GROMACS .gro file of C-alpha atoms in nm:
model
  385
    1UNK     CA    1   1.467  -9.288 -21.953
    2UNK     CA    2   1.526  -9.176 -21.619
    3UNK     CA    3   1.734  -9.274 -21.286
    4UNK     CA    4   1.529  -9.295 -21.007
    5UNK     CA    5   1.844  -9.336 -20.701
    6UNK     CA    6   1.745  -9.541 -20.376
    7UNK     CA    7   1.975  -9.583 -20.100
    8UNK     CA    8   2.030  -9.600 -19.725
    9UNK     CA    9   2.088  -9.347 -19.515
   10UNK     CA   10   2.340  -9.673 -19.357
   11UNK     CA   11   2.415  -9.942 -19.530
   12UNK     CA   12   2.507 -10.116 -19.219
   13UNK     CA   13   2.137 -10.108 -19.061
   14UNK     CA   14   1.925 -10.103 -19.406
   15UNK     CA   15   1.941 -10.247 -19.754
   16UNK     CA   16   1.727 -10.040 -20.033
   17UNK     CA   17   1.614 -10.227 -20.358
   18UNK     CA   18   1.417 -10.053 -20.695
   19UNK     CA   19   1.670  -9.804 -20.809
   20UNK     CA   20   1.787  -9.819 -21.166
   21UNK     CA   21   1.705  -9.659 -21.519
   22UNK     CA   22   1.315  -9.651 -21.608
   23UNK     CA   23   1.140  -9.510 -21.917
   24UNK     CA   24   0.900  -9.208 -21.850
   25UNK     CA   25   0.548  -9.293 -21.674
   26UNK     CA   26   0.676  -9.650 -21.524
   27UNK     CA   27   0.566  -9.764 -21.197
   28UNK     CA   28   0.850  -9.878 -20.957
   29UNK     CA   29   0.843 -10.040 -20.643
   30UNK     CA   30   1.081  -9.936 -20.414
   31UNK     CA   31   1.151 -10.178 -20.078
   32UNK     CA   32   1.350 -10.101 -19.765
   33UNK     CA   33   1.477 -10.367 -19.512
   34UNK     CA   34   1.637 -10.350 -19.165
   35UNK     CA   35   1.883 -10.591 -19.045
   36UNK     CA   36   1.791 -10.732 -18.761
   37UNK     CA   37   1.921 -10.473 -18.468
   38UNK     CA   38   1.755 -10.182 -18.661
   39UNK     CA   39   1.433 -10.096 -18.794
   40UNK     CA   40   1.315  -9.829 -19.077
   41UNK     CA   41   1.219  -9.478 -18.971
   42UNK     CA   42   1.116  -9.323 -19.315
   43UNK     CA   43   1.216  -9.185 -19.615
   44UNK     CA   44   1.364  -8.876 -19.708
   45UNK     CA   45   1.031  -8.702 -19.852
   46UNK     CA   46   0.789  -8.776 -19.556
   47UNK     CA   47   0.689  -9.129 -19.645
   48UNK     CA   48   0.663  -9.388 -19.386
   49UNK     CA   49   0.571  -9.713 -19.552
   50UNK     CA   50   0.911  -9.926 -19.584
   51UNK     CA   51   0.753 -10.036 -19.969
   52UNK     CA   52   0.633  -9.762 -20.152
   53UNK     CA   53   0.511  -9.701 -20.592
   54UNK     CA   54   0.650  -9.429 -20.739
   55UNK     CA   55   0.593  -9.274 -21.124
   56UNK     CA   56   0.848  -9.171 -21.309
   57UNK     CA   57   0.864  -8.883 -21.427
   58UNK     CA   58   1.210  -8.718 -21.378
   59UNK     CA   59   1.549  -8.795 -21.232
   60UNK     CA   60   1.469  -8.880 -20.819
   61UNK     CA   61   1.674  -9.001 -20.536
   62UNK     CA   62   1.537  -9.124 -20.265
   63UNK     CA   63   1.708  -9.245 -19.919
   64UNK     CA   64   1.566  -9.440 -19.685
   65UNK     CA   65   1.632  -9.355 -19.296
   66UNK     CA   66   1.698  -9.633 -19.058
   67UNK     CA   67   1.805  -9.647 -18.680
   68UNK     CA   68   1.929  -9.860 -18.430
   69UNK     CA   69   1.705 -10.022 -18.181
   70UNK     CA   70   1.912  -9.990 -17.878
   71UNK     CA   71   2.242  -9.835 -17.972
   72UNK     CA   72   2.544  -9.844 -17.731
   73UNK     CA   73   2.732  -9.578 -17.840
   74UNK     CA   74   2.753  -9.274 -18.062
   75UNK     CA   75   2.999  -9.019 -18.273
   76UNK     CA   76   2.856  -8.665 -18.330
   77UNK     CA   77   2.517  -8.779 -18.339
   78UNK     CA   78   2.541  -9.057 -18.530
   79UNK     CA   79   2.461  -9.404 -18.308
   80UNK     CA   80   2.592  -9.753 -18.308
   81UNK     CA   81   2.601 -10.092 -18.153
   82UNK     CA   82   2.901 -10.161 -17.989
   83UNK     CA   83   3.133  -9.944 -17.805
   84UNK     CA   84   3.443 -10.079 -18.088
   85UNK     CA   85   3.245 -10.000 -18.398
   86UNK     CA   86   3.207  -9.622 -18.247
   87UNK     CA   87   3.547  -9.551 -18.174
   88UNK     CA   88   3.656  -9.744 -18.506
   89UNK     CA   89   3.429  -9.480 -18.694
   90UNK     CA   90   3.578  -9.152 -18.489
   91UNK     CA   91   3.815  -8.908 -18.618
   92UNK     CA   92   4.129  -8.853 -18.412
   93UNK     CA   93   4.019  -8.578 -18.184
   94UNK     CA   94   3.635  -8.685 -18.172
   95UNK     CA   95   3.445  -8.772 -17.870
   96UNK     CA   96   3.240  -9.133 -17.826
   97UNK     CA   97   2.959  -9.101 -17.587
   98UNK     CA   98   2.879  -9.435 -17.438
   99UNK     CA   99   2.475  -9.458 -17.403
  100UNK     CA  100   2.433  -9.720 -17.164
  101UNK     CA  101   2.589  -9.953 -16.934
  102UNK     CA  102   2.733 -10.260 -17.128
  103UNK     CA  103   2.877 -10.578 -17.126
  104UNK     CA  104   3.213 -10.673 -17.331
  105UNK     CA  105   3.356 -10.981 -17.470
  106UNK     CA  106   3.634 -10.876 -17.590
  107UNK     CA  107   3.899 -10.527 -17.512
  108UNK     CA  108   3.826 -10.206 -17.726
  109UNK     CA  109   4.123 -10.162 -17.896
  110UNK     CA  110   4.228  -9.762 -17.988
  111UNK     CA  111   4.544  -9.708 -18.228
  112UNK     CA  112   4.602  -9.435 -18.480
  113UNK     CA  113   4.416  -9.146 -18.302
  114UNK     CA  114   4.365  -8.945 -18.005
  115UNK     CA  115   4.003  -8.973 -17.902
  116UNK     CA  116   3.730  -8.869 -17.616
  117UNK     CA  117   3.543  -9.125 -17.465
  118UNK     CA  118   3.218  -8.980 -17.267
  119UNK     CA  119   3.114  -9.257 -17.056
  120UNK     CA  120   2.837  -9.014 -16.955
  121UNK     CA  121   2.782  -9.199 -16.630
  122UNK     CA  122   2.761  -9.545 -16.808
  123UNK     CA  123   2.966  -9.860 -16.646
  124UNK     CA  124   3.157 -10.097 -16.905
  125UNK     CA  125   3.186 -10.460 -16.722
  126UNK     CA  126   3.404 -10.709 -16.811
  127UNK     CA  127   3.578 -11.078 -16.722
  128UNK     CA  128   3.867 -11.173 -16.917
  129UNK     CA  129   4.229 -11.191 -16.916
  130UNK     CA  130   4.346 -10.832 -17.074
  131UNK     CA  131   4.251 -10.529 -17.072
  132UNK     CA  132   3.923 -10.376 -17.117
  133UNK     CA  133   4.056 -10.038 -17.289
  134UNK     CA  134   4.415 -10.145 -17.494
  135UNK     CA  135   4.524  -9.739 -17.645
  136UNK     CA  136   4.813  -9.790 -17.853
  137UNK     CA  137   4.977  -9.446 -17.856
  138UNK     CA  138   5.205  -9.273 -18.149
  139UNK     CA  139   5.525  -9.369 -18.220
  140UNK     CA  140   5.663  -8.980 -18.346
  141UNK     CA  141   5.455  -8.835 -18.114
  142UNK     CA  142   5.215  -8.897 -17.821
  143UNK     CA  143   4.813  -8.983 -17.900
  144UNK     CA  144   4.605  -8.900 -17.658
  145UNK     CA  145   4.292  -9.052 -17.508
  146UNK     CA  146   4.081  -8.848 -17.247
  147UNK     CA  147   3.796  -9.066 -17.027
  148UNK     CA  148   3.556  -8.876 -16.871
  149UNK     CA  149   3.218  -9.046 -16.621
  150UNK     CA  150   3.336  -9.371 -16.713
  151UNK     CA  151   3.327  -9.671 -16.451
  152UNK     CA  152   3.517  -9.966 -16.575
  153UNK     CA  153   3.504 -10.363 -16.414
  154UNK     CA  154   3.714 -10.644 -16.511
  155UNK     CA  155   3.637 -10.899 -16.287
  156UNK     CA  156   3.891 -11.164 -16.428
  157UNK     CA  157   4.156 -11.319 -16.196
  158UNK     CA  158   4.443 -11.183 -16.484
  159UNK     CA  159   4.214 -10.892 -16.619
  160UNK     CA  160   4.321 -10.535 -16.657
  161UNK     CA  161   4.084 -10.235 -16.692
  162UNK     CA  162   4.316  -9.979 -16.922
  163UNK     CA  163   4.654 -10.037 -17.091
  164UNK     CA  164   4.895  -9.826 -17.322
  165UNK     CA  165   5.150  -9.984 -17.540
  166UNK     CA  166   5.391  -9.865 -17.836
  167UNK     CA  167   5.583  -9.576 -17.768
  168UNK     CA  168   5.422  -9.248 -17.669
  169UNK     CA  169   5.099  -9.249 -17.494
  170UNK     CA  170   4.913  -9.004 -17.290
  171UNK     CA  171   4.565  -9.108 -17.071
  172UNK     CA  172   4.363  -8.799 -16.897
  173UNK     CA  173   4.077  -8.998 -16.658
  174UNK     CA  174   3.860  -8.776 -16.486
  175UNK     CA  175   3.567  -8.871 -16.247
  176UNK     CA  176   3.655  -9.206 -16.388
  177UNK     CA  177   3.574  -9.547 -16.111
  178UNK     CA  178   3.841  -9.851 -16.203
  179UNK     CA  179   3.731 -10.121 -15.998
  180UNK     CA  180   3.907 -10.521 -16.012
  181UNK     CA  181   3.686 -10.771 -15.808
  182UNK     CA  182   3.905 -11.098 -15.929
  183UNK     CA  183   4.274 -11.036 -15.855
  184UNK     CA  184   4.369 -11.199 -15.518
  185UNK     CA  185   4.698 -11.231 -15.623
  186UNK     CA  186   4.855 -10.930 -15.469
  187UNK     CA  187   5.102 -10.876 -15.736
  188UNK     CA  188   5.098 -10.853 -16.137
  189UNK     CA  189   4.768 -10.739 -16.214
  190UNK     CA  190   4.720 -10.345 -16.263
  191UNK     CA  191   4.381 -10.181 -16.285
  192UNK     CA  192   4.599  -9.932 -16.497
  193UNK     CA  193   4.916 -10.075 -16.725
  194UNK     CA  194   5.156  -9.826 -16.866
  195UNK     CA  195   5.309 -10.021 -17.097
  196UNK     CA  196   5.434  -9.748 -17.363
  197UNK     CA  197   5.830  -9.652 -17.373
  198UNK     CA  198   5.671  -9.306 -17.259
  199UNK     CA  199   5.342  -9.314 -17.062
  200UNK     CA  200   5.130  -8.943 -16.939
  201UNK     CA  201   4.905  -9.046 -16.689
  202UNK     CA  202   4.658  -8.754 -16.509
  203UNK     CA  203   4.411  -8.868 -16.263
  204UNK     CA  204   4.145  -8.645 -16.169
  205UNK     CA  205   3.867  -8.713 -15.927
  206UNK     CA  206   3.908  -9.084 -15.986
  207UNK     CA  207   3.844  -9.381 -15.755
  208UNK     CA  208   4.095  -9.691 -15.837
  209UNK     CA  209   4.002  -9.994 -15.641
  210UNK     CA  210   4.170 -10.348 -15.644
  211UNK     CA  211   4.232 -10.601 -15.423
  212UNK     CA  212   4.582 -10.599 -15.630
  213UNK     CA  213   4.774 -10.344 -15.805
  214UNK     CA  214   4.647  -9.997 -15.887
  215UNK     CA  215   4.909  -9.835 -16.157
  216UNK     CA  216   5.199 -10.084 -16.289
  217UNK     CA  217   5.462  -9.836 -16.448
  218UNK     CA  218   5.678 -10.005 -16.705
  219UNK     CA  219   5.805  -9.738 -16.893
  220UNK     CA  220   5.892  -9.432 -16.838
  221UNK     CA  221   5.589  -9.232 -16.664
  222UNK     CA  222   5.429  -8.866 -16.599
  223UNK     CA  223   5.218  -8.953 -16.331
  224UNK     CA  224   4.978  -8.685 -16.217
  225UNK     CA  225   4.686  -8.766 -15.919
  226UNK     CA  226   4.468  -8.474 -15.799
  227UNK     CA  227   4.115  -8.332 -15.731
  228UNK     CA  228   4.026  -8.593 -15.474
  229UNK     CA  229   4.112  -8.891 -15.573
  230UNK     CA  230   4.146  -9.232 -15.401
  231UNK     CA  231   4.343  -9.491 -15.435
  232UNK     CA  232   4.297  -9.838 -15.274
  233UNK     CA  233   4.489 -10.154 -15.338
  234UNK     CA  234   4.761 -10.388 -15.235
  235UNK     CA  235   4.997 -10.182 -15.411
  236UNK     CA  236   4.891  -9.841 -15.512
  237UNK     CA  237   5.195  -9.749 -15.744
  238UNK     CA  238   5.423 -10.005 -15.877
  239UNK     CA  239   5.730  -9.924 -16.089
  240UNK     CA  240   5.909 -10.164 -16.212
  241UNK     CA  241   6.178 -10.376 -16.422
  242UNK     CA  242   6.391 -10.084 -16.540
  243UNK     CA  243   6.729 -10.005 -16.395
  244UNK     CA  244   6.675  -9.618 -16.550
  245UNK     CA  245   6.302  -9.559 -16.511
  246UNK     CA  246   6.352  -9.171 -16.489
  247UNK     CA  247   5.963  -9.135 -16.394
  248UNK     CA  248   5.759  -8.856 -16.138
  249UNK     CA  249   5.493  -8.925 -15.987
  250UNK     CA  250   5.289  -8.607 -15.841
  251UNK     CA  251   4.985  -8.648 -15.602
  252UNK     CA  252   4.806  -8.384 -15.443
  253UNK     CA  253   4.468  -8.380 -15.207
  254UNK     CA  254   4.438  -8.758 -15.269
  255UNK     CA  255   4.424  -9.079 -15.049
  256UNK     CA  256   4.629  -9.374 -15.079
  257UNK     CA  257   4.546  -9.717 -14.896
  258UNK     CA  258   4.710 -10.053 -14.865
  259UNK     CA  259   4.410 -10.285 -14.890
  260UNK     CA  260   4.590 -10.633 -14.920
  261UNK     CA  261   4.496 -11.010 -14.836
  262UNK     CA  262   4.796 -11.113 -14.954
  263UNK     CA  263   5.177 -11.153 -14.827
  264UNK     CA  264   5.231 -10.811 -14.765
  265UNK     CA  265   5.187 -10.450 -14.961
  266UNK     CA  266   5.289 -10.087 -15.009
  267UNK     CA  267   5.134  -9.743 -15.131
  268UNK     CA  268   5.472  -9.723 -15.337
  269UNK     CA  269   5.688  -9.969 -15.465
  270UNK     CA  270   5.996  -9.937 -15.689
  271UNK     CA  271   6.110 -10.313 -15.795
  272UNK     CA  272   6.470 -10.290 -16.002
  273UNK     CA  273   6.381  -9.928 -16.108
  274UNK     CA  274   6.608  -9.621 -16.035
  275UNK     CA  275   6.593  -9.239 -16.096
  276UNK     CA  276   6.179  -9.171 -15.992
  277UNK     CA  277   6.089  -8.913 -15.772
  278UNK     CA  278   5.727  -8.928 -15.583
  279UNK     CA  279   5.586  -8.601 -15.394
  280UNK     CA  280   5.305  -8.630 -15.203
  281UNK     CA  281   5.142  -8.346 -15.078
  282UNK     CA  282   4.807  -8.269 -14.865
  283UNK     CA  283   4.758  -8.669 -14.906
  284UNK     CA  284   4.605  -8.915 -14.694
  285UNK     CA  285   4.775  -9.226 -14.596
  286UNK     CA  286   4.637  -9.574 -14.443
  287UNK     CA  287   4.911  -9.797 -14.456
  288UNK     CA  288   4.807 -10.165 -14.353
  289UNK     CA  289   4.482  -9.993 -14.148
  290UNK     CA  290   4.246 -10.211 -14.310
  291UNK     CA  291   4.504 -10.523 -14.411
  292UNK     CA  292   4.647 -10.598 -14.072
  293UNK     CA  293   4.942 -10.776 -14.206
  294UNK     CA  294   5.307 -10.723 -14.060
  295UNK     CA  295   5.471 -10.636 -14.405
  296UNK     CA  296   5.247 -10.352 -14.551
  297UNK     CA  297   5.483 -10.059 -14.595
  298UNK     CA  298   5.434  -9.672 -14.717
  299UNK     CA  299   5.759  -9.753 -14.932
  300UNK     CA  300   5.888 -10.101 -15.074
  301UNK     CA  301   6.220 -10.092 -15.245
  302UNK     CA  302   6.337 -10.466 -15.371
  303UNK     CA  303   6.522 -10.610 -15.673
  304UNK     CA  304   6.350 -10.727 -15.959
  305UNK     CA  305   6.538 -10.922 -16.240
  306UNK     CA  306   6.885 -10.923 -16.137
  307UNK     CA  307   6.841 -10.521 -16.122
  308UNK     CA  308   6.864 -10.306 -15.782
  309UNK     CA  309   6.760  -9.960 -15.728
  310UNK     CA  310   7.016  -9.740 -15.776
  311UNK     CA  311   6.809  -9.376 -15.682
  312UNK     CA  312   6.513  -9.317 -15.590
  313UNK     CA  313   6.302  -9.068 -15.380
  314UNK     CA  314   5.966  -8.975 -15.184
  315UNK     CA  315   5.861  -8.650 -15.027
  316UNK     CA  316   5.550  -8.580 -14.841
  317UNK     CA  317   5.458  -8.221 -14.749
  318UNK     CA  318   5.196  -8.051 -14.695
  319UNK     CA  319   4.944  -7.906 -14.388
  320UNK     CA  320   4.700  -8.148 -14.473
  321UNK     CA  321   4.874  -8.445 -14.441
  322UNK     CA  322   4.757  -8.755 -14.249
  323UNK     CA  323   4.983  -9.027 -14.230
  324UNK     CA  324   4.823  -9.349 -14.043
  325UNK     CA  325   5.020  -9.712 -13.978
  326UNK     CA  326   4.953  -9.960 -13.755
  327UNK     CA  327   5.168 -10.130 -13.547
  328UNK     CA  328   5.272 -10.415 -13.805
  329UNK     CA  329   5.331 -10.185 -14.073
  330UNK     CA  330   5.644 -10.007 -14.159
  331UNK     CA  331   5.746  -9.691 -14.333
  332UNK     CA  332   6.029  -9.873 -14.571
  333UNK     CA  333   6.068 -10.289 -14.531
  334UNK     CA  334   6.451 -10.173 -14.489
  335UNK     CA  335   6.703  -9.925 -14.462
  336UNK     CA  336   6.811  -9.901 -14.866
  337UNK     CA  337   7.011  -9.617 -14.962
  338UNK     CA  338   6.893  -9.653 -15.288
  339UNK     CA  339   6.566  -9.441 -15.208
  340UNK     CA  340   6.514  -9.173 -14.978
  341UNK     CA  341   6.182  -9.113 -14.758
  342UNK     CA  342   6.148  -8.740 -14.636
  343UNK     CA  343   5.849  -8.599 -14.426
  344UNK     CA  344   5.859  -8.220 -14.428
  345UNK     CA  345   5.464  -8.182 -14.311
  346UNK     CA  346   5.146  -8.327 -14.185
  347UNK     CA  347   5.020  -8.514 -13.891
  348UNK     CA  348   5.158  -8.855 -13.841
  349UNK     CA  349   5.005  -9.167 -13.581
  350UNK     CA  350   5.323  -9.375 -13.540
  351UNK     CA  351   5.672  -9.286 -13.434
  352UNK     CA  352   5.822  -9.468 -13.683
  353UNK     CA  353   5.768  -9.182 -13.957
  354UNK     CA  354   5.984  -8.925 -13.708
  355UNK     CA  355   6.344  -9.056 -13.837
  356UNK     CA  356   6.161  -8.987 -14.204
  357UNK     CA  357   6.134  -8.579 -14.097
  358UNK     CA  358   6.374  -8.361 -14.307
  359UNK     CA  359   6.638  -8.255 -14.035
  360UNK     CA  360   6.544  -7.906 -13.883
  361UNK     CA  361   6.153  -7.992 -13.911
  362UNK     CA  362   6.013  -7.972 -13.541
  363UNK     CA  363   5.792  -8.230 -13.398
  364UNK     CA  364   5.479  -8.136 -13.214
  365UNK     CA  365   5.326  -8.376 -12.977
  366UNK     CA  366   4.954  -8.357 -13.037
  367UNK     CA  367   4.890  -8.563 -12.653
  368UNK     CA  368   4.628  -8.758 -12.852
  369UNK     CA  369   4.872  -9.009 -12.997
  370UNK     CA  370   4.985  -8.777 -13.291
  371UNK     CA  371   5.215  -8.589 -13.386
  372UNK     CA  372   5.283  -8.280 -13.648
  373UNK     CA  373   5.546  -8.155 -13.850
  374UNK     CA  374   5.617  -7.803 -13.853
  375UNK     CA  375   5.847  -7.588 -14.106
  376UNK     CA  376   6.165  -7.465 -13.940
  377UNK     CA  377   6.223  -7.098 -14.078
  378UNK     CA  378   6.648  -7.232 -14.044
  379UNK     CA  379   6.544  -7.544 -14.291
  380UNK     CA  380   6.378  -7.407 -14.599
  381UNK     CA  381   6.312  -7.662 -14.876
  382UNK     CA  382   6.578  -7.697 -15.115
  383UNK     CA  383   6.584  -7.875 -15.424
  384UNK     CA  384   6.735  -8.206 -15.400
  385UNK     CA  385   7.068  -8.235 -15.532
   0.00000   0.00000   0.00000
């Protein structure tokens, strides 16, 4: 007798049948079948006919070859059909390509791994409550998942696009569009949650767009913006709910813009949180330009759960700067010790931002309804204390 071997190349697209123990000269017939969102491309020695005879006459395996018919994702080559089955099947450190624009049902979930998500261009819609993307990242040390070409749209009134959870998570976006069309609430729904004790976020060339909130910060944050990127929502950056937050957030050659048609709105807004420092610099600022409402704000410091700021601060610096308010807007919505605003460059459109300029900073009058900051060689920057 001999084994003649017949499998699939995957089980889960094919099934193979005829294998098994014959006695020398017997004629098999071996039979492969698809399921139904694949079909049969051959088998290993040449032959295309999905039933085939053979003769035995030695020991033989043969594997049939099948493929999807329109895959939505693959791993190093290797295809499947749905974005979750992909990433389920990559190593930590692999990279999932996303082949075509798709429709979910349900979040891809990430734990257990860093990974690379290509989205090669692709868009991922969605509408449901949740996230689109939930990463879970380590709990010794931080997993990290890197997003590349990827436009993401949750267009449920309660649905996020990307959010981290357990205790150390990093997220690296980069030419990445996060877009919520269903929000109208103004307040409580992020396009990005960091929900981890210790969240690394790094925004690169990224549009964020919401008719709500942009980044919710619950834990402690590195926040990193840069390369262009834009941020437009009712409130760009929200911290919040932790008397000892102890994030930074660090933006550079970006634009920030209350877009609200709710109550009111703010690029920043630290609710019951203490110890963050923001720095802005060679940003771009529309605060309220395109709301019109009397309480849009560049800076929004309130209580949130029985908890009040304790310390907080924002600098913006930098040639390039642009700050823009109109005349119902406001730099803070009061004067709160608990943060400090200081202006130490750029080109401002209202007079409200001069008592914001770090003492010693001269004030040009532009004659066109600007103004400009200027260094003072007697007030060099100093670290704050």
């Amino acid at each position: 007798n001999f084994t003649i071997t017949a499998k699939s190349n995957r089980s889960d697209l094919g099934t193979v049948t005829g294998g098994g123990s014959y006695a020398y000269g017997t004629t098999v017939t071996l039979k492969a079948t698809s399921s139904a969102d694949a079909y049969f491309v051959g088998w290993s020695d040449g032959i295309t006919n999905s039933t085939r005879k053979i003769t035995v006459n030695s020991n033989k395996t043969y594997t049939a070859n099948f493929a999807l018919m329109n895959p939505t994702a693959s791993v190093g080559g290797v295809e499947y059909g749905s974005l979750q089955s992909a990433v389920n099947a990559a190593k930590s450190g692999d990279t999932v390509t996303l082949l075509k624009d798709t429709t979910l049902t349900s979040p891809v979930r990430i734990s257990g791994k860093s990974l690379n998500i290509d989205g090669n261009k692709h868009t991922l819609n969605a509408n449901f409550t949740g996230s689109v993307i939930e990463f879970s990242g380590g709990s010794t040390s931080a997993y990290r998942l890197n997003i590349t070409d990827l436009e993401i749209i949750n267009s449920a009134k309660s649905g996020y696009c990307i959010e981290t959870s357990g205790k150390y998570a990093d997220l690296d976006l980069d030419g990445c569009e996060l877009t919520h069309k269903g929000g109208n609430d103004g307040y409580g729904t992020e396009l990005i949650r960091l929900y981890a004790v210790e969240n690394g976020l790094y925004l690169s060339d990224c549009d964020l767009l919401s008719d709500d909130t942009a980044i919710g910060v619950y834990g402690q944050s590195v926040i990193e913006i840069s390369s262009d990127s834009r941020v437009r929502a009712n409130i760009c950056v929200h911290f919040l709910f932790d008397s000892s937050n102890k994030s930074t957030l660090t933006a550079k050659r970006s634009s920030f813009e209350v877009y609200s048609n709710y109550r009111y709105g703010a690029i920043v807004e630290f609710a019951g949180t203490s110890d963050i420092d923001a720095e802005f610099v060679n940003c771009e600022f529309d605060v309220g330009v395109s709301a019109g409402y009397n309480n849009v704000r560049l800076v929004s410091m309130t209580t949130a759960s029985g908890v009040s700021p304790v310390r907080n601060s924002v600098k913006i610096s930098g040639v390039s700067t642009e700050l823009k308010l109109v005349s119902g807007g406001s730099v803070t919505n009061a004067s709160n010790s608990a943060c400090t605003v200081e202006i130490v460059g750029g080109t401002y459109n209202n007079t409200a931002f001069a008592k914001y300029v770090r003492s010693g900073y001269s004030i040009t009058d532009n004659k066109n309804g600007t103004w400009t900051v200027g260094t003072a060689a007697s007030a060099p920057l100093t670290p704050r204390p």
